[in-house]
Coordinates of C-alpha atoms in Angstrom, one line a residue:
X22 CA 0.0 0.0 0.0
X23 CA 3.0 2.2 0.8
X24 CA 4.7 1.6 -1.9
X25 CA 2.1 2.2 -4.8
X26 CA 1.8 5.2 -3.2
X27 CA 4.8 6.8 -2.4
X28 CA 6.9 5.3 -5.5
X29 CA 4.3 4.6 -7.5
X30 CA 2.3 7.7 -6.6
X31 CA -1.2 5.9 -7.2
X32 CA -3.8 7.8 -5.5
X33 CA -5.7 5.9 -2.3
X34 CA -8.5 4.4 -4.0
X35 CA -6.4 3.4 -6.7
X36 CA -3.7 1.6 -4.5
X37 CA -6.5 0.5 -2.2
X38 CA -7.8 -1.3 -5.2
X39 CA -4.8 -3.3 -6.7
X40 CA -3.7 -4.2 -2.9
X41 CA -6.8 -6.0 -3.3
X42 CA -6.6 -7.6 -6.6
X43 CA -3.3 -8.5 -5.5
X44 CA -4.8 -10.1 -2.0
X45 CA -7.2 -12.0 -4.1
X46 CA -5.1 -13.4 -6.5
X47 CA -2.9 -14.3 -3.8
X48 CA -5.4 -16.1 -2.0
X49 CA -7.3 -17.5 -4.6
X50 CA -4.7 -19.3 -6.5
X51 CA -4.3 -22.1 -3.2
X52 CA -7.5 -23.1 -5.0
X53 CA -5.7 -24.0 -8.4
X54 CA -2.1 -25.4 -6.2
X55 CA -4.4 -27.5 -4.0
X56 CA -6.2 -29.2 -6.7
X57 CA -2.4 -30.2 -8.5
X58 CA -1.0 -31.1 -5.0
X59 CA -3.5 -33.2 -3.7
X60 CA -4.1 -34.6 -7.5
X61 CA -0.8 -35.0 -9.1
X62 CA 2.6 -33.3 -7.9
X63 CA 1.7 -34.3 -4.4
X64 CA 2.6 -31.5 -1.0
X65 CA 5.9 -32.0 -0.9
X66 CA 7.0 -31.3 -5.2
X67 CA 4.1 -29.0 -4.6
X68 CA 5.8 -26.9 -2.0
X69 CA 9.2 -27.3 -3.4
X70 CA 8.2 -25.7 -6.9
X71 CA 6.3 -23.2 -5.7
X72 CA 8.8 -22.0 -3.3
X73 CA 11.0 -21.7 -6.1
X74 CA 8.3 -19.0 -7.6
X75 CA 7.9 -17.1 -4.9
X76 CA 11.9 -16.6 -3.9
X77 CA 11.7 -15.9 -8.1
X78 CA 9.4 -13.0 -7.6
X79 CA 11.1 -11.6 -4.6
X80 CA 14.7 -11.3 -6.6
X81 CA 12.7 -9.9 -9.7
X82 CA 11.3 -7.2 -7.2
X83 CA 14.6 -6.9 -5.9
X84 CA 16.4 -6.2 -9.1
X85 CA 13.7 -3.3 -10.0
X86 CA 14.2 -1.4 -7.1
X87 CA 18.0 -2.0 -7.2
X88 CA 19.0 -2.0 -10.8
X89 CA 20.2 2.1 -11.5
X90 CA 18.4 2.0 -15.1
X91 CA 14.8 0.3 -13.6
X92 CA 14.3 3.0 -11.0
X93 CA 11.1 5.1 -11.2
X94 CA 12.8 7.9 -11.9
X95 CA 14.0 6.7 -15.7
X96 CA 10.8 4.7 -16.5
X97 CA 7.7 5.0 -14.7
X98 CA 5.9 2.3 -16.5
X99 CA 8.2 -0.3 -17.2
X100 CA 9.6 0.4 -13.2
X101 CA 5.7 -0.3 -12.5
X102 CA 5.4 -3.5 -15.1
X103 CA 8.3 -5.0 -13.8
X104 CA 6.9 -4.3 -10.2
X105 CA 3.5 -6.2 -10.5
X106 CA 5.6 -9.1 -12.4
X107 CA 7.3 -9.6 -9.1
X108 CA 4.8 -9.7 -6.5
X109 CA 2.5 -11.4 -8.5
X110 CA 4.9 -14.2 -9.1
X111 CA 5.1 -14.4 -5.7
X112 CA 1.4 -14.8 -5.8
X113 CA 1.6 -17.9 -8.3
X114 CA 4.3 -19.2 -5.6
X115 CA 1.9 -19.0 -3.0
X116 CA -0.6 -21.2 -4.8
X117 CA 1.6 -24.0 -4.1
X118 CA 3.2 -23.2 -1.4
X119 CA 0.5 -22.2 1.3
X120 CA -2.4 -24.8 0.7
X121 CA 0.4 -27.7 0.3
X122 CA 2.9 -27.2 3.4
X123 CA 0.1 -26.0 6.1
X124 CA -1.8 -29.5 4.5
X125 CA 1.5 -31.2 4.6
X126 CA 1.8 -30.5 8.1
X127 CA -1.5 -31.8 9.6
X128 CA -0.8 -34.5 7.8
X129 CA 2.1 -35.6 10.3
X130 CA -0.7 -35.7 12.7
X131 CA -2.3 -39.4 12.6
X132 CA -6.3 -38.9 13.1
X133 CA -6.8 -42.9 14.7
X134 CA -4.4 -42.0 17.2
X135 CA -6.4 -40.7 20.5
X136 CA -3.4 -38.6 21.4
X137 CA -2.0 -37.3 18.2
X138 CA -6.0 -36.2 17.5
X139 CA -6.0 -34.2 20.2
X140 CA -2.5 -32.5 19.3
X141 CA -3.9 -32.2 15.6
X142 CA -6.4 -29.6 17.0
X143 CA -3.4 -27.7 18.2
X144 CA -1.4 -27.5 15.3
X145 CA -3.9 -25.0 13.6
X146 CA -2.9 -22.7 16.5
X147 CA 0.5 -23.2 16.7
X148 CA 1.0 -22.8 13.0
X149 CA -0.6 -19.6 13.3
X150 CA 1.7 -18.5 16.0
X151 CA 4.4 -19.1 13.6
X152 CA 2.7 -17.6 10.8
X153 CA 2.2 -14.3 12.8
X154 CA 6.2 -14.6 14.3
X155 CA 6.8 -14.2 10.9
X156 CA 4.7 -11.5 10.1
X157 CA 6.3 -9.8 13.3
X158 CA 9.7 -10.0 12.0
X159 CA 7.9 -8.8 8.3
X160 CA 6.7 -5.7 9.6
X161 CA 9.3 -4.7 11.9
X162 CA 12.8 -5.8 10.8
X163 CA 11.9 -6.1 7.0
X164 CA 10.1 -2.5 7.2
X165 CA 12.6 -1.1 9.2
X166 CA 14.8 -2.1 6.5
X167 CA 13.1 -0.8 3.7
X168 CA 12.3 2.4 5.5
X169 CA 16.2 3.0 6.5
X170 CA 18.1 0.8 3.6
X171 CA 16.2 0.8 1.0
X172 CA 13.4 -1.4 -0.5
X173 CA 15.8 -3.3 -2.7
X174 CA 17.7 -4.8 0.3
X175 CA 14.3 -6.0 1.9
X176 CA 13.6 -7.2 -1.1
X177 CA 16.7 -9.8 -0.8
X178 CA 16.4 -10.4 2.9
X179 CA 13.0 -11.9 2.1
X180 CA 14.4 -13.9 -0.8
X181 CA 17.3 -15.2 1.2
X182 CA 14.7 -16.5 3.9
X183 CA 12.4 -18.0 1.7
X184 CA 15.2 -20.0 0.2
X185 CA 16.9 -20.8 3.4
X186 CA 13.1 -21.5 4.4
X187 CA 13.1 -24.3 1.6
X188 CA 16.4 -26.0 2.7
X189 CA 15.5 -26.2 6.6
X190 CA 12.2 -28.0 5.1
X191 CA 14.2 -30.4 2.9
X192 CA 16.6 -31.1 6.2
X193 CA 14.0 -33.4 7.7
X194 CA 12.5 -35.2 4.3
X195 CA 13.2 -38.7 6.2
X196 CA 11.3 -37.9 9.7
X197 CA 7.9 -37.2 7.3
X198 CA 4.6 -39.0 6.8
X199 CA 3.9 -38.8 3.4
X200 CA 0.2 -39.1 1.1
X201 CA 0.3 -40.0 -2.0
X202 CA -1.7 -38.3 -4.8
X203 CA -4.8 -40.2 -6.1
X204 CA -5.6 -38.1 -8.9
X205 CA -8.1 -35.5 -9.4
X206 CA -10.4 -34.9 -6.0
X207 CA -12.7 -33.4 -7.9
X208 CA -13.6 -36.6 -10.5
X209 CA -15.3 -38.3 -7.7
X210 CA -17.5 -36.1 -6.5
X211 CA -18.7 -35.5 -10.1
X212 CA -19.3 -39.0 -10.6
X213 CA -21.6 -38.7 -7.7
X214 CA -23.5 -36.0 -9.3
X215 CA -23.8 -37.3 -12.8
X216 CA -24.8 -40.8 -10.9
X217 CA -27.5 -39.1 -9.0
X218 CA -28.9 -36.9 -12.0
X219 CA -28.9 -40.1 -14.5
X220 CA -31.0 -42.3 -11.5
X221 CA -32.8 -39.3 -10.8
X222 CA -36.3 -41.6 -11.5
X223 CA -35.7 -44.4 -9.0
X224 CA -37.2 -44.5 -5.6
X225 CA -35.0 -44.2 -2.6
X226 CA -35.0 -48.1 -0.6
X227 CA -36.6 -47.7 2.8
X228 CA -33.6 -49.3 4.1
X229 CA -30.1 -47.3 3.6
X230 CA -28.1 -50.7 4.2
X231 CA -29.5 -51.3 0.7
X232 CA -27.2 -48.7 -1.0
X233 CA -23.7 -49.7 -2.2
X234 CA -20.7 -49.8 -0.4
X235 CA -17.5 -51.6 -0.7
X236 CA -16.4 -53.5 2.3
X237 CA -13.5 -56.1 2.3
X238 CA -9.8 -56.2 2.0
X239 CA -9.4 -53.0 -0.5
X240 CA -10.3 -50.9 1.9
X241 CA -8.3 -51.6 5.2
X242 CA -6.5 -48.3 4.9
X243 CA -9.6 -46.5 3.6
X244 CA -12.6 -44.5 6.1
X245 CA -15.7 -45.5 5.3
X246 CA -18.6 -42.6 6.1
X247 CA -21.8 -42.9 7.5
X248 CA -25.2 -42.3 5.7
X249 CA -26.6 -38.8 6.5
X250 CA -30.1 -38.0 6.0
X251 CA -29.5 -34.4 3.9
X252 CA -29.2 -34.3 0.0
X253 CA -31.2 -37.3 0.0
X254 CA -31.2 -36.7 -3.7
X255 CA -27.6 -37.6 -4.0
X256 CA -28.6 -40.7 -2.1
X257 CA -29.8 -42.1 -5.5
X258 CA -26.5 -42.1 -7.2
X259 CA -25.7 -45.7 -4.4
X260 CA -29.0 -47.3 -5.0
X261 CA -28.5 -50.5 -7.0
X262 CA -30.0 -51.5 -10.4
X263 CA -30.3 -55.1 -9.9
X264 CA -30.8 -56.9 -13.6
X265 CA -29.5 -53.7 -15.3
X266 CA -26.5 -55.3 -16.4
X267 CA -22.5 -54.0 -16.4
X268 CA -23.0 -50.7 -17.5
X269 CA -25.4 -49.7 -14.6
X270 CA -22.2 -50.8 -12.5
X271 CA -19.8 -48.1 -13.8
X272 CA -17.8 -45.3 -11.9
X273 CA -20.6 -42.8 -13.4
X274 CA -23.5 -45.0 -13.0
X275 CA -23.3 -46.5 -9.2
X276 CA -20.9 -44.7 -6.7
X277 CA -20.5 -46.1 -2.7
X278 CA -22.4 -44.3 0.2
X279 CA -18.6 -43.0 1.2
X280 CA -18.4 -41.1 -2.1
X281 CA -22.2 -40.2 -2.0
X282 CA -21.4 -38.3 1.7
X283 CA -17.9 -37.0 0.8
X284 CA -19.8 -35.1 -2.0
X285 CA -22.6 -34.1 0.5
X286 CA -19.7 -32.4 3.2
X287 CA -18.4 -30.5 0.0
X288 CA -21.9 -28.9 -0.8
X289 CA -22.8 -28.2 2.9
X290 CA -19.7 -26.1 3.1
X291 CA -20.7 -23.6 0.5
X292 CA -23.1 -21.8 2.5
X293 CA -20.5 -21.6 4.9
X294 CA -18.1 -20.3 2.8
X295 CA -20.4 -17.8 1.6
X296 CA -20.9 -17.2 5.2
X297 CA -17.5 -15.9 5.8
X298 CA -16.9 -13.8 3.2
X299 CA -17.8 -10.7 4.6
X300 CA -14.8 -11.6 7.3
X301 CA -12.6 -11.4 4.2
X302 CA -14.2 -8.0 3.5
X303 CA -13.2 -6.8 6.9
X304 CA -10.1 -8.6 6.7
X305 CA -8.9 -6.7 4.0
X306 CA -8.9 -3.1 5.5
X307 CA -5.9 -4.0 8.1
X308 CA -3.1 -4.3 5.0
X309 CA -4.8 -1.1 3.2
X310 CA -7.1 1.6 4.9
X311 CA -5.9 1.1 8.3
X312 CA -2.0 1.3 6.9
X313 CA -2.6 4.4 5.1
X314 CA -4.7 5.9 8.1
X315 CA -1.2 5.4 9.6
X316 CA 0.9 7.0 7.1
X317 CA -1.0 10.7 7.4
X318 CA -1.0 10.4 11.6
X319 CA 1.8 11.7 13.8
X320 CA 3.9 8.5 14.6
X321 CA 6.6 9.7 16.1
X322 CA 8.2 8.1 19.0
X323 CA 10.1 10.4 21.5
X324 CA 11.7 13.4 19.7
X325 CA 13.4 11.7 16.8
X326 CA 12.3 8.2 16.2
X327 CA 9.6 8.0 13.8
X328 CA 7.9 4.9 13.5
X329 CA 7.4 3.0 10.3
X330 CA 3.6 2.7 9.6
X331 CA 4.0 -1.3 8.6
X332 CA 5.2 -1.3 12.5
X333 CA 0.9 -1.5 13.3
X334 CA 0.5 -4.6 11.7
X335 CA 2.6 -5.6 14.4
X336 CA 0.1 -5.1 17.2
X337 CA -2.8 -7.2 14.9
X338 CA -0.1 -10.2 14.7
X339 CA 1.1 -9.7 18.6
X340 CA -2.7 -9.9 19.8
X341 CA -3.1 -13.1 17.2
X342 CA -0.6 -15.1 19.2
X343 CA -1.8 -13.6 22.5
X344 CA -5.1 -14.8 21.4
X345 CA -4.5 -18.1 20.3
X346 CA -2.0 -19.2 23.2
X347 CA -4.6 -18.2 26.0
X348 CA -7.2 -20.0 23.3
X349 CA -5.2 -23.3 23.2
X350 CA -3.8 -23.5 27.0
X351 CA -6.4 -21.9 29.0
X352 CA -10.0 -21.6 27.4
X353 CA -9.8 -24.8 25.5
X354 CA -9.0 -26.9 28.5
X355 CA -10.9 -25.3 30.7
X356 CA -14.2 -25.7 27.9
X357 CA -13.5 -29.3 27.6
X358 CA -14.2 -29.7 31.1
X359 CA -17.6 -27.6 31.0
X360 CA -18.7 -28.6 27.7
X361 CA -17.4 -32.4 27.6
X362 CA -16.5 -31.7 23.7
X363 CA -13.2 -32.8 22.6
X364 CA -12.8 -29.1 21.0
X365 CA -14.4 -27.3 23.8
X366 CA -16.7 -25.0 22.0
X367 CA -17.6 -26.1 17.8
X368 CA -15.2 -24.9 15.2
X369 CA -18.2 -22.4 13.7
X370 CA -19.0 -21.1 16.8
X371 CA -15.2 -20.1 17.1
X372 CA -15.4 -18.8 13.7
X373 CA -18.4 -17.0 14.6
X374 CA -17.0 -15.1 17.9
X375 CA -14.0 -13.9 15.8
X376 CA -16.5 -12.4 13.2
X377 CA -18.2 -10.7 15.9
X378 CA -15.0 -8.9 17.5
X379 CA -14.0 -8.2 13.6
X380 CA -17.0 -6.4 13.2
X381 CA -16.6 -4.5 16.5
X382 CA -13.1 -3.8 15.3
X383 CA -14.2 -2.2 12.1
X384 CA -17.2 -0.2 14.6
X385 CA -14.4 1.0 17.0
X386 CA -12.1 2.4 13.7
X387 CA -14.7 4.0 12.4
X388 CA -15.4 5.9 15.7
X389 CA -11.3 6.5 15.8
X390 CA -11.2 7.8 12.4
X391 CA -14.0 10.1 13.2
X392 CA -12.4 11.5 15.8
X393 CA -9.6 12.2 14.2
X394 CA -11.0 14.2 11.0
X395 CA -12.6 16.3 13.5
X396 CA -9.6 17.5 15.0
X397 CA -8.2 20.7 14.6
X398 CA -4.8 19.5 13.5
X399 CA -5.6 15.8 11.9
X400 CA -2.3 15.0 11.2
X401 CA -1.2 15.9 14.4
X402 CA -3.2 13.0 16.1
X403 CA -0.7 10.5 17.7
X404 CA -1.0 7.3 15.7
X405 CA -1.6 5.2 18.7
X406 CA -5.1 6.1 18.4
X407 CA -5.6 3.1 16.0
X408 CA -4.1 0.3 18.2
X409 CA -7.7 -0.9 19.5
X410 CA -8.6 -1.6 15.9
X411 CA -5.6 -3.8 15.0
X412 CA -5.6 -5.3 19.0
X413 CA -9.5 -6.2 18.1
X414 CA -8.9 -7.6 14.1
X415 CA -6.0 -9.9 16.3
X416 CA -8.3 -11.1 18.5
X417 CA -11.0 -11.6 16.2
X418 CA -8.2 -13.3 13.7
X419 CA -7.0 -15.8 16.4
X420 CA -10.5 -16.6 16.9
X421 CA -12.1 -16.8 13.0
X422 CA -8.8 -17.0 10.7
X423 CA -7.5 -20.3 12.7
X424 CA -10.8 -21.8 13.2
X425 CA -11.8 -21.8 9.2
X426 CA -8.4 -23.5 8.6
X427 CA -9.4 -26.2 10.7
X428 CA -12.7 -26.3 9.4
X429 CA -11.9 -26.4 5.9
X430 CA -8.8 -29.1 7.0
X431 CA -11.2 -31.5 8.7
X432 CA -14.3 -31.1 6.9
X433 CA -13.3 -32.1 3.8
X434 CA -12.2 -35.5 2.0
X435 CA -8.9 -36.9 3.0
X436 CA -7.9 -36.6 -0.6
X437 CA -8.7 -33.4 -0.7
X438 CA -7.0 -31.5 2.1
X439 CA -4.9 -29.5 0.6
X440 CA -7.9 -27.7 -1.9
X441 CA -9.3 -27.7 1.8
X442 CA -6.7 -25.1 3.0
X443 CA -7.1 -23.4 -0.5
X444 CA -10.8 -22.7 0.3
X445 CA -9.9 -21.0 3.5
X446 CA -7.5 -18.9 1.5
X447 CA -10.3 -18.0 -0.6
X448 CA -12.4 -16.6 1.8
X449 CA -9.8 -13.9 1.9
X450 CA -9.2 -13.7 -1.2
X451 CA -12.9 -13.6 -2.4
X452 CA -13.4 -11.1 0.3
X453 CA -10.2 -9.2 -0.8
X454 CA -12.1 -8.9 -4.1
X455 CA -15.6 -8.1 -2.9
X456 CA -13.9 -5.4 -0.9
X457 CA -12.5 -3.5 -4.0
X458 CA -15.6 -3.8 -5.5
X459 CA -17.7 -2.1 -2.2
X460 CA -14.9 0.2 -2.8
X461 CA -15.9 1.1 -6.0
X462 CA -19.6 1.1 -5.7
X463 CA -19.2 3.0 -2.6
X464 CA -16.8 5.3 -4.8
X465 CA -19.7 6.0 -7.1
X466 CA -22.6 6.5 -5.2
X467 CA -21.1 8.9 -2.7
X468 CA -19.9 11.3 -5.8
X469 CA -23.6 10.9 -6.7
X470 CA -25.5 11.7 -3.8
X471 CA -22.9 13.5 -1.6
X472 CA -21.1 16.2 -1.9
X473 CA -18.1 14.7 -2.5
X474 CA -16.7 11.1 -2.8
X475 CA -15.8 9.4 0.5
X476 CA -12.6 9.0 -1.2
X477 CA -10.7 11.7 -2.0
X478 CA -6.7 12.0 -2.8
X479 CA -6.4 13.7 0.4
X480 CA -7.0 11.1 3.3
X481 CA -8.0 14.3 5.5
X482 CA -10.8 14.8 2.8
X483 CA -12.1 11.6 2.7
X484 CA -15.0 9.7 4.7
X485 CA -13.6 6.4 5.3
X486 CA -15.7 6.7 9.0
X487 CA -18.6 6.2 6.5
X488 CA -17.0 3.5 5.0
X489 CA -16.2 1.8 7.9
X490 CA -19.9 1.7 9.5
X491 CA -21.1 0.7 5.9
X492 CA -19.2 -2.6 6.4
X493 CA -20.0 -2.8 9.9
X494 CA -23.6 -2.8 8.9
X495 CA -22.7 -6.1 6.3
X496 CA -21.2 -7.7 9.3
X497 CA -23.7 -7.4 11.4
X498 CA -26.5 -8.6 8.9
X499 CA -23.9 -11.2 7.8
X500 CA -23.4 -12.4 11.4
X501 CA -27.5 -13.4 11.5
X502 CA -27.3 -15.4 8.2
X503 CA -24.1 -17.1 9.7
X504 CA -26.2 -17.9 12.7
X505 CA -28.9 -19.6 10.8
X506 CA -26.7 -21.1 8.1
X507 CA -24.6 -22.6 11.3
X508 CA -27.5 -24.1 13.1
X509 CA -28.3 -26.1 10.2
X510 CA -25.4 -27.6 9.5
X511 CA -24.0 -31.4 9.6
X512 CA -20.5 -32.0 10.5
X513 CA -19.0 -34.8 9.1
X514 CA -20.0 -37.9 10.3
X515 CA -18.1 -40.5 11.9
X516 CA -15.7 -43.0 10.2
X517 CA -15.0 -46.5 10.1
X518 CA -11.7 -47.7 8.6
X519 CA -11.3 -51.1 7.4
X520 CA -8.8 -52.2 10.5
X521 CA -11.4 -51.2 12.7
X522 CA -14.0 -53.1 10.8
X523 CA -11.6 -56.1 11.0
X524 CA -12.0 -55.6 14.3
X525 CA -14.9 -54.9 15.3
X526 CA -14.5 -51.4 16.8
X527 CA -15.4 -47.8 15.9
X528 CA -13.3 -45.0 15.4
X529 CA -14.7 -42.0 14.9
X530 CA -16.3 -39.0 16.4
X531 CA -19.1 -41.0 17.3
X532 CA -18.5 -43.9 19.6
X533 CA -20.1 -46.7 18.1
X534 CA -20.0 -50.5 18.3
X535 CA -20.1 -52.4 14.4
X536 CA -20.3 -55.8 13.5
X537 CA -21.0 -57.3 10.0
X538 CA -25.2 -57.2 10.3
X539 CA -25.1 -53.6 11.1
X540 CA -21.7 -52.6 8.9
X541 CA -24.1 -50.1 6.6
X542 CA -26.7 -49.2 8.3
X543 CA -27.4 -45.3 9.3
X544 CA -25.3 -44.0 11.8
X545 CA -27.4 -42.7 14.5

């Protein structure tokens, strides 16, 4: 944001606008790098070459803003070409590299094992104290860097850590559990639709242990799911045609209850998804509007220090990790015991209390920046004035931001866990993008009925107070449809492997007793 202003000289709306197009291309290519991880390439290659990318577009970024001949200065336009080349390789990197290590990592985590379960639920907010460490060092020795050095050198510090990043990572290949790549998730859960649309005319069997499933030796290593009484059309996509010959028998013709309800937890998440966007919305003000709010406030700090405006962010990422430890070593215990839940309160409900305090946190800026336009001297306000608003998006962050990773983890296929973690990026990135587009609606209809647009070149001239409540009031109407939408939904339901079959036993979230009468029939 700083930099497409100050070098670039974009105007606020402008820069506003591609920081966002450059969030949600960021975020929304996990989508595509999930999909060829969990497919093909598998995490690790996936991870590996994408790291490659991203290191890539941090020299290419370094060599514009070090080489004498690309400087603004001589070329505008191919200074600001070369520019968005960079950091949107990076974003292709990141398509790979997020969605496949953070997968890649759970993955080390065995879910049959009561123990490692339990410390599975804690990775998510461990990872995300290490993501936020990171983003510490990012905005404080990286900016300080770039405020005092120069861009350029930051620019190689953070492609010297990403590569160093990739040879720690390769230092412990032997100690890893490894999945291997089944092809394309998505195949099977088409099959399941066509299925279902071609058998659209049969009657459902009164008795669910009539629909197919495959139970024997070929799937020892494999979880079976339990029949769930939503989507009951999909149902029909199992039910046998007895007498129809081999073709009714084929992948796209007869698909097992497993596939039927791994299909099923794919569709139910859409309205959550949906759900969440607007958290993206709100998300997206902390690396734009609230940055820039920074840049035209007094920050300094004693009579000569001046503090770099990236420094905020700091405060959003300190309260994360303040937010999450207390989370994972005091509340959740201390739930568990209350509630009796393994998780101590749901993973929405989580997601739901950080929306909330985002939404308060976008309230409690727009009070701030209020304030501050009504000040004699604006630019005289001290720039501590917005810590509440970053201390509230960090709470509400170690709240929502972990608990959609573990939702998106654990609620979908195993095969597919990786695009999992790619729809949680999306949230922000979709968001990212629905925010530059309330941007420029907003942009419009305040030239038109006001007196001027709420935003102007000038910070001091704008109305981003207004802007503010106007996504405050999204937030709040979006946190009722999350209620309903949440209520209404079916988590996954519990599993049976073939070892516990074998066995006789159930492991699962349900506790459950099977035996070979009983194998198919609806899980209660």
């Amino acid at each position: 944001m700083i930099y497409l202003a100050k070098v670039l000289h974009e105007e606020m709306k402008v820069a506003a606008r591609n920081v966002n197009y450059w969030m949600s291309v960021t975020t929304l290519m996990p989508l595509l790098g999930g999909f060829i991880a969990d497919g093909y390439l598998g995490r690790v290659q996936a991870f590996k070459s994408r790291t490659s990318s991203r290191a890539q577009g941090l020299m290419v970024l370094a060599t514009v803003q070090l080489a004498p001949s690309l400087k603004p200065h001589h070329s505008l336009r191919l200074h600001e070409a070369l520019f968005f080349v960079g950091i949107y390789l990076v974003s292709v990197g990141t398509g790979g590299h997020k969605p496949s290590l953070e997968s890649f990592g759970a993955d080390q985590f065995e879910e049959g094992h009561a123990a490692e379960r339990v410390q599975k639920m804690s990775f998510f907010n461990w990872w995300n104290c290490a993501l936020c460490a990171g983003v510490l060092l990012g905005v404080t020795v990286i900016a300080y860097a770039q405020f005092r050095i120069g861009w350029g050198a930051a620019s190689v510090m953070l492609a010297a850590v990403m590569a160093a990043s990739l040879v720690i990572f390769l230092a412990g290949r032997r100690l890893y559990r490894y999945r291997v790549p089944e092809g394309s998730p998505l195949t099977p859960l088409l099959q399941v639709v066509v299925a279902a649309v071609r058998k659209r005319r049969l009657d459902l069997p009164a008795d669910v242990a009539q629909l197919y499933e495959v139970v024997g030796p070929q799937n020892i290593n494999k979880k079976l799911l339990c029949h769930t009484d939503h989507l009951r059309f999909l149902d029909r996509a199992a039910v046998v045609e007895h007498g129809a010959g081999e073709d009714a028998t084929g992948p796209w013709r007869l698909v097992t209850v497993t596939r039927v309800e791994e299909t099923k937890m794919v569709l139910n998440m859409v309205p959550i998804w949906v759900a969440t966007l607007p958290f993206g919305m709100t998300a997206a003000q902390v690396s734009t509007f609230f940055i820039k709010q920074g840049t035209v406030m007094d920050r300094h700090l004693g009579a000569s220090f001046v503090i770099p405006a990236e420094f905020l962010f700091a405060m959003s990422a300190l309260s994360m990790i303040a937010t999450v430890a207390v989370y994972d070593r005091v509340l959740v215990p201390y739930l568990r015991r209350a509630t009796g839940g393994e998780r101590g309160i749901s993973i929405l409900k989580r997601v739901g209390i950080g929306m909330a305090f985002a939404t308060v946190a976008l309230a409690v800026a727009a009070v701030v920046e209020r304030q501050r336009l009504g000040s004699a001297a604006p630019a005289s306000v001290s720039v501590f004035w917005l810590l509440p608003q970053f201390l509230l998006m960090g709470l509400g962050d170690g709240f929502a931001l972990v608990g959609l990773q573990e939702y998106f983890y654990d609620q979908v296929p195993d095969n597919m866990r990786s695009l999992g973690v790619g729809l949680y990026l999306s949230v922000i990135g979709a968001g990212s993008f629905l925010s530059s587009l309330l941007i420029t609606v907003a942009d419009h209809a305040s030239s038109r009925f006001c007196r001027a647009s709420w935003f102007a070149k000038d910070l001091n001239h704008s109305r981003l107070d207004l802007f503010y409540w106007l996504q405050v009031c999204i937030g709040a109407v979006n946190l009722v449809f999350y209620t309903v939408v949440t209520a209404r939904y079916s988590f996954k339901a519990g599993s049976r492997s073939g070892d516990d079959i074998e066995a006789g036993s159930w492991r699962g979230d349900v506790p459950h007793t099977w035996n070979e009468d009983n194998l198919r029939r609806y899980c209660p």
